[in-house]
Amino acid sequence: MPINLRGRSFLTLKDFTTGEIQYLLDLSVSLKEKKRMGIRGNTLAGKSIALIFEKPSTRTRCAFTVACVDEGGHPEFLGKNDIQLGHKESVKDTAKVLGRMFDGIQFRGFKQSVVEDLALYSGVPVWNGLTDQYHPTQILADFLTIQENFGKLKGLRLVYVGDGRNNMANSLMIGSAKMGIHFAIAAPGDLFPEKDLVEECRVIASDTGATIEFFEDPRKAVSKADAIYTDVWASMGEEDKLAERMALLKPYQVNSDLLKATGNADCIFLHCLPAVKGNEVTEEVFESRNSKVFDEAENRLHTIKAIMVSTIGDL
Ligand code: CP
Ligand code: NVA
């Protein structure tokens, strides 16, 4: 059966099959080639999208905006102080109003339940541009970058080092389980992900051949890694926890010693960005030949375009 994602929301990768995720990656590859050749598309001509941001953003906002314009659509930025959502109007009513005017809605904010309610009540596709729980659009860019470097995803070893229970760790675990990637988290035990999510991912992994492991010792975790991933130690909304996290996560800094401990000179380094250099990663690793962080940032554009084109575009 040909894959058709028209009308679908993109709230968490749990909702997508291995084949659907691969389809989005393949579409991203062709949209990236098209962009490199300077060819503009018109799959979003006549479409308008709402971009709701409760939290700040560089990459996600710019990727949605540029991707939409590249394909002939109109993006409307709605910052947290620009709209009534959460102040004078309920999520349900806001969703119903926006759904009458827009063809798709991107939401970045705190609660996963808000992005889910927007999808439930708007009647149009809703894309999760990051919540406290998940960051699924980021994973497509990460996996495209891994695929560009290794020519495949299945069977590779991806090790996430740092805050093992944040939106990135959760989403990388789900995505890896879906795509047959051997995934490990190196974190202090207090920062391991929720047991229920781990169990859910292990069920998915049993179908794809993926494995999911947890380590408190970062050097053991990264042994034979193909890719090391890290993220900030205090996510947006957790700034008050930074001092506590810095003390807890100091041994989990991705530095050249940890990169060497992989035993793999071609191990790549990934980070969703923005990065706090000197905390979760050293300047040396960030700027090393192993670092693919700017390819990864660019890939936000092509993968987000693939999500919009496949869910609301005239393909
Ligand atoms: N990686 C990412 O989501 O970046 P922004 O916060 O800049 O959107
Ligand atoms: N975990 C980070 C990701 C930023 C893209 C945060 O939520 O702030």
Coordinates of C-alpha atoms and ligand atoms in Angstrom, one line a residue, residues 130 135 166-168 231-232 235-236 272-273, ligand 2:
L130 CA 8.4 20.7 21.1
H135 CA 10.3 16.8 20.3
N166 CA 13.9 15.2 28.9
N167 CA 11.9 15.6 25.6
M168 CA 15.0 14.7 23.5
D231 CA 21.3 18.2 25.0
V232 CA 21.2 21.0 27.5
S235 CA 15.5 22.4 29.4
M236 CA 13.3 25.4 28.7
C272 CA 19.6 19.4 18.8
L273 CA 21.0 22.9 19.7
Ligands
NVA2 N1 15.5 19.8 25.8 C1 15.6 21.1 25.2 C2 15.5 21.0 23.7 C3 15.6 22.3 23.0 C4 15.5 22.1 21.5 C5 14.5 22.0 25.8 O1 13.4 21.5 25.9 O2 14.8 23.1 26.1

